[in-house]
mmCIF file of C-alpha atoms in Angstrom:
data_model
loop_
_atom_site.group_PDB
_atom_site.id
_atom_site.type_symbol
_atom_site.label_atom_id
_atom_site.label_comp_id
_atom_site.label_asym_id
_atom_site.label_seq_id
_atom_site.Cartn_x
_atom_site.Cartn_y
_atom_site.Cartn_z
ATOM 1 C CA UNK M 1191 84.237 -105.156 24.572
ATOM 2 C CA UNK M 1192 87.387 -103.805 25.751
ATOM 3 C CA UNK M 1193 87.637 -99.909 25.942
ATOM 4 C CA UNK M 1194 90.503 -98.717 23.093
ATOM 5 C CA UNK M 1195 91.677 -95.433 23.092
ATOM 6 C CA UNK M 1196 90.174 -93.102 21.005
ATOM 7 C CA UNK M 1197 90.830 -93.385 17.790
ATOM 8 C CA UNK M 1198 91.081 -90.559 15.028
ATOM 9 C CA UNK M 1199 88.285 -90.777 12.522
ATOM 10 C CA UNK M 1200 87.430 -90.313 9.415
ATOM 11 C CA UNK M 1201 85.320 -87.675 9.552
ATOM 12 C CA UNK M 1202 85.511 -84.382 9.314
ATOM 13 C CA UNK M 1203 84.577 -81.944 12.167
ATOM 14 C CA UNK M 1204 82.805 -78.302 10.597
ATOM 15 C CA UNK M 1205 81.737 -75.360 12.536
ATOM 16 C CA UNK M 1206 78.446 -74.505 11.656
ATOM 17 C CA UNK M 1207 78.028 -70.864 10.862
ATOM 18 C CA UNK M 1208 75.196 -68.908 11.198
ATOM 19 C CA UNK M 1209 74.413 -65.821 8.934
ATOM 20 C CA UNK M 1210 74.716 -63.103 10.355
ATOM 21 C CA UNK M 1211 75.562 -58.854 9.434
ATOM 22 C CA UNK M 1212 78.962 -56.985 9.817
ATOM 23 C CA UNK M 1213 79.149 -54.445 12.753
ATOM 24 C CA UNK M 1214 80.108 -52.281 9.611
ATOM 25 C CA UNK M 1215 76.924 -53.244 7.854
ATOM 26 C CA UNK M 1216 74.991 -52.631 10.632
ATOM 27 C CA UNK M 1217 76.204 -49.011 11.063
ATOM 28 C CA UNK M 1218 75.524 -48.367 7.897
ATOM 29 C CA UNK M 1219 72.171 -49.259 8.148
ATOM 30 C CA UNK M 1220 71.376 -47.374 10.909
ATOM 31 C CA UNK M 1221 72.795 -44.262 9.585
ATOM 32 C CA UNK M 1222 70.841 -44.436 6.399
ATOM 33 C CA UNK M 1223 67.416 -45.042 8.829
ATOM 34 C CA UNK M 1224 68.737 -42.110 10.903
ATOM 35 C CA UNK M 1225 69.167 -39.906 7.583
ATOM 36 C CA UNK M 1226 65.505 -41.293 6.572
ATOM 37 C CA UNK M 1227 63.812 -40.242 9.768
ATOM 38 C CA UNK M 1228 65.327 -36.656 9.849
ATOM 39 C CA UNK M 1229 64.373 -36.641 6.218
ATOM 40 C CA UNK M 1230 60.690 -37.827 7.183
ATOM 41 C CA UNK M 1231 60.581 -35.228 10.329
ATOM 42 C CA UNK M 1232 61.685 -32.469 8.480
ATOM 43 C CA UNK M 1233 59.158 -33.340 5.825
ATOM 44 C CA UNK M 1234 56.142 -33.687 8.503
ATOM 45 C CA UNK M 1235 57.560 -29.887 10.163
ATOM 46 C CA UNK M 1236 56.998 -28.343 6.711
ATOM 47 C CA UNK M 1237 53.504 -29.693 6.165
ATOM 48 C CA UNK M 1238 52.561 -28.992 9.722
ATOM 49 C CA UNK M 1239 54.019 -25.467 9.361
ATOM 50 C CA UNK M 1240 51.862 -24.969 5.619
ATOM 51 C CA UNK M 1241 48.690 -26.277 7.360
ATOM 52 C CA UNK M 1242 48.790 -23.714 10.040
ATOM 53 C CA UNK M 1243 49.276 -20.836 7.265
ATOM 54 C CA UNK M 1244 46.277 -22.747 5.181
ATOM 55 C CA UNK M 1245 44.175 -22.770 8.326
ATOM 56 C CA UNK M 1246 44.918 -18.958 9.058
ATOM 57 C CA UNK M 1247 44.148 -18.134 5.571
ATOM 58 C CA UNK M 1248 40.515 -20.265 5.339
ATOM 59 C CA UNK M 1249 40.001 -18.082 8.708
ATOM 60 C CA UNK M 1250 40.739 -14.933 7.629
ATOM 61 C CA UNK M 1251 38.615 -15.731 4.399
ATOM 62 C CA UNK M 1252 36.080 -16.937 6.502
ATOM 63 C CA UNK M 1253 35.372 -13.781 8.488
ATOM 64 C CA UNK M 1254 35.772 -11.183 5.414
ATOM 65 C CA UNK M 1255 33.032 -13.779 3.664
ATOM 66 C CA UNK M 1256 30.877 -13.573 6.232
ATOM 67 C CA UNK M 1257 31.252 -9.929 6.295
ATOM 68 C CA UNK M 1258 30.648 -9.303 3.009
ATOM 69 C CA UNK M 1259 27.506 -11.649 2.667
ATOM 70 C CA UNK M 1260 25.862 -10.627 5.564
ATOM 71 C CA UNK M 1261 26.282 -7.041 5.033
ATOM 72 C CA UNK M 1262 24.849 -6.957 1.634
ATOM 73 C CA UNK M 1263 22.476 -9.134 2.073
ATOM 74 C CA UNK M 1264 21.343 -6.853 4.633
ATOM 75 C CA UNK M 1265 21.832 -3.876 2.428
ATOM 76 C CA UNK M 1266 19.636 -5.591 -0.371
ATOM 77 C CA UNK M 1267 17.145 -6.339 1.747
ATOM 78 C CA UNK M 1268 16.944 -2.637 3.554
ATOM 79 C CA UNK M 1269 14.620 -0.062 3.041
ATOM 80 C CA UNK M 1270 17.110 2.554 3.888
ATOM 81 C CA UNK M 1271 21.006 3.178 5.011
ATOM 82 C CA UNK M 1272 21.455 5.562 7.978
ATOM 83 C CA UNK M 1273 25.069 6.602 9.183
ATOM 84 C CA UNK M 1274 25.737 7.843 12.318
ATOM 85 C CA UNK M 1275 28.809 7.868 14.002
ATOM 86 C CA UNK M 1276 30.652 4.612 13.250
ATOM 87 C CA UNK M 1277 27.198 2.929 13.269
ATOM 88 C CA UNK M 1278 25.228 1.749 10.521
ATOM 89 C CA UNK M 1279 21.261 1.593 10.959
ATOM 90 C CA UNK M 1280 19.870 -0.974 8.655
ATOM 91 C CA UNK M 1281 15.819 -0.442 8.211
ATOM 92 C CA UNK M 1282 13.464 -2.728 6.766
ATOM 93 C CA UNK M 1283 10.247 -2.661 4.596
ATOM 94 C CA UNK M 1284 7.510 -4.358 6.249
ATOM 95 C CA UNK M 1285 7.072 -8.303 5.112
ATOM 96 C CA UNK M 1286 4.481 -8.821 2.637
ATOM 97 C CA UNK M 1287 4.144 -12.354 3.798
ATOM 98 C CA UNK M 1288 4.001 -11.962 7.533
ATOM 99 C CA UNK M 1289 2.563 -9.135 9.962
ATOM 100 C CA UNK M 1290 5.620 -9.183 11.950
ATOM 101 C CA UNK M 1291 7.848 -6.002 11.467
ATOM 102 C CA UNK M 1292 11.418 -5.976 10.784
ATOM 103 C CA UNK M 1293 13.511 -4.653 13.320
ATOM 104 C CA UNK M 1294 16.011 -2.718 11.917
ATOM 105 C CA UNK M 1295 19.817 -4.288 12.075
ATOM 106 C CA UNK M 1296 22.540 -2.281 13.474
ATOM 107 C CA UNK M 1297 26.434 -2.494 12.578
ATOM 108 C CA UNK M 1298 28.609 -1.064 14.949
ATOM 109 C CA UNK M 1299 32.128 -0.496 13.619
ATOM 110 C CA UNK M 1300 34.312 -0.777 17.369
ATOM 111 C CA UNK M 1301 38.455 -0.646 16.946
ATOM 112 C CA UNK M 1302 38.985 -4.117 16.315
ATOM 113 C CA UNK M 1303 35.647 -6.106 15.691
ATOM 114 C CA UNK M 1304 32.452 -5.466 13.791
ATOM 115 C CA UNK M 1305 29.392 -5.940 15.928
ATOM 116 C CA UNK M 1306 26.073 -6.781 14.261
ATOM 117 C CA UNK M 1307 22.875 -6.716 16.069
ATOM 118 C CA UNK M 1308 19.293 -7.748 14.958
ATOM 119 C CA UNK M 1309 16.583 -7.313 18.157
ATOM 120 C CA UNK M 1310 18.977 -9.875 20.816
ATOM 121 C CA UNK M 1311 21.474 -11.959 18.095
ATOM 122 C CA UNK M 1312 24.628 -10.166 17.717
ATOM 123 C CA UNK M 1313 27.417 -11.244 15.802
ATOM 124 C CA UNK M 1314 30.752 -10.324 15.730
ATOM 125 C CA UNK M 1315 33.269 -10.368 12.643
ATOM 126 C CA UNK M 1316 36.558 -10.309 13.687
ATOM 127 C CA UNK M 1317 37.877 -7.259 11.141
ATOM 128 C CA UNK M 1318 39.126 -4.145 12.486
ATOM 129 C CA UNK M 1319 37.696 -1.229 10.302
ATOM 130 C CA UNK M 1320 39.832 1.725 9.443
ATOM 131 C CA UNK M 1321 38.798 5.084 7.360
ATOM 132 C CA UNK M 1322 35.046 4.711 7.422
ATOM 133 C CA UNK M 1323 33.357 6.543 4.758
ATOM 134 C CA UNK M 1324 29.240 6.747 3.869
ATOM 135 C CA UNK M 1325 27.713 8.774 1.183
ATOM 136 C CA UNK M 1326 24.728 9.972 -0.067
ATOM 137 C CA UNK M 1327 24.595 10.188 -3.774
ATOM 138 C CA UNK M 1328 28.013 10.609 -3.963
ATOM 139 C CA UNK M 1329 28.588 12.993 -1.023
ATOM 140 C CA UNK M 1330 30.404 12.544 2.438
ATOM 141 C CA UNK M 1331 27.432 12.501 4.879
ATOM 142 C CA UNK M 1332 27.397 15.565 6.898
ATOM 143 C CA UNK M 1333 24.415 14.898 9.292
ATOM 144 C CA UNK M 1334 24.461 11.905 11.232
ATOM 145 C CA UNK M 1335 20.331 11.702 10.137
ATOM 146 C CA UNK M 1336 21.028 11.679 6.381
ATOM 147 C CA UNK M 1337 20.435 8.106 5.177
ATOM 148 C CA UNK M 1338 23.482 6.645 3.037
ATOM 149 C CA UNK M 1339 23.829 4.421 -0.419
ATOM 150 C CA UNK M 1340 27.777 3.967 -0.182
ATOM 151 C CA UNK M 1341 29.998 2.933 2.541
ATOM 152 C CA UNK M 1342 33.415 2.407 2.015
ATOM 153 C CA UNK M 1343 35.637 0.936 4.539
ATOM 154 C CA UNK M 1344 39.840 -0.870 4.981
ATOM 155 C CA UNK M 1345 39.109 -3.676 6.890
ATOM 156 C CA UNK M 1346 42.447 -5.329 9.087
ATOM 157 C CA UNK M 1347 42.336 -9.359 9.288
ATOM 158 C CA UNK M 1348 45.259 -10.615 10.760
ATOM 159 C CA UNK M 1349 47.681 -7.986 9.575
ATOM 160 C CA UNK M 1350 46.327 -8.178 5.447
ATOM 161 C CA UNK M 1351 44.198 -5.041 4.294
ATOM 162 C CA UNK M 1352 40.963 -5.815 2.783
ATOM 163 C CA UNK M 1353 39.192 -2.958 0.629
ATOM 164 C CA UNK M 1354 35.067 -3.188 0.952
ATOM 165 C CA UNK M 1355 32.560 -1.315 -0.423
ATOM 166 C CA UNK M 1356 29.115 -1.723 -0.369
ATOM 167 C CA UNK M 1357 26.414 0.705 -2.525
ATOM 168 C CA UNK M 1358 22.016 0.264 -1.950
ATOM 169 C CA UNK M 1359 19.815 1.103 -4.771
ATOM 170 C CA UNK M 1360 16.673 2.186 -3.772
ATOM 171 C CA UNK M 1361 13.339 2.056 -5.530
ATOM 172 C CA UNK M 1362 12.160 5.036 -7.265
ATOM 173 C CA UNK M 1363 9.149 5.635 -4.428
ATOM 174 C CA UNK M 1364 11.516 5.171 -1.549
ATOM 175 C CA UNK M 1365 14.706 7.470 -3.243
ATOM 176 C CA UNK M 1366 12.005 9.867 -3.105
ATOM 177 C CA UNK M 1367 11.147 9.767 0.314
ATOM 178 C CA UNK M 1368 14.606 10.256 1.231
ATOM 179 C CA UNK M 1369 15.047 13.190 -1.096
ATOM 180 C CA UNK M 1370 11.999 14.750 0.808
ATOM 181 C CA UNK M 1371 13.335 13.904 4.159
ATOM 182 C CA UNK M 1372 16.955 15.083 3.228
ATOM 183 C CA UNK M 1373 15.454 18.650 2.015
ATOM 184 C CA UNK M 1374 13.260 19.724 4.816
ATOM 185 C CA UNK M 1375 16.196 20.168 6.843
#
């Protein structure tokens, strides 16, 4: 077959488009994903900044409830309250149950920590104690070997005040006992 020049056809030549975004789509979209992420960011600074106050608080509530249960516990559980000089003696009964004796527990009221120690365990509660008081049936102590029923105390935790106050009644026999011990001075 001979060659013939090329003739025009019939049919129609398309360009095929593919679809596609707009540069101006395209910014859009990533300045609506930019706005979203400072959004999100800002969002995940807030809650990390309200669960570092949450954890500071559940700490500070953690040491003054320590404080407070161990202490009167302890007081409960004493036979008598002695004061002397920013210490509180703690003195047992001896156990019914066992022949061991009770040693007695000491608090020790430093600048910026309260130190208790039973025989070798000490623990330390991080509140810093300010204007110390004990009393005896109502009085300021006077002599550091007068035994106590009151103690009153500020306790600083992390820059909040916290008022305690802890009071021991005694048994009838062992009120008098005191009485007798507080006289014959």
């Amino acid at each position: 077959m001979p060659l013939l020049p090329n003739k025009p056809t019939n049919r129609r030549v398309t360009e095929t488009t593919l679809p596609a975004f707009t540069i101006s789509e395209m910014v859009t979209v990533m300045a609506v994903s930019a706005l979203l992420l400072v959004i999100v960011y800002a969002a995940m600074a807030a809650i990390e900044h309200r669960y570092h106050l949450f954890f500071a608080q559940a700490k500070r509530q953690t040491q003054i409830s320590l404080l407070e249960n161990t202490l009167q516990k302890d007081i409960e559980q004493a036979e008598g309250l002695y004061w002397n000089t920013n210490r509180l003696t703690v003195t047992y009964k001896q156990d019914a149950y066992t022949t061991q004796t009770r040693t007695a527990t000491e608090y020790a009221f430093r600048d910026t920590v309260i130190i208790r120690t039973q025989q070798t365990v000490m623990d330390t509660f991080y509140v810093s104690p300010d204007s110390l008081i004990c009393h005896w049936q109502g009085k300021n102590l006077v002599r550091t070997t007068d035994p106590a029923d009151e103690l009153f105390f500020k306790g600083l935790v992390n820059g909040e005040t916290y008022l305690f106050h802890f009071h021991k009644s005694y048994d009838y026999q062992t009120l008098w006992k005191l009485e007798q011990q507080t006289q014959s001075y």
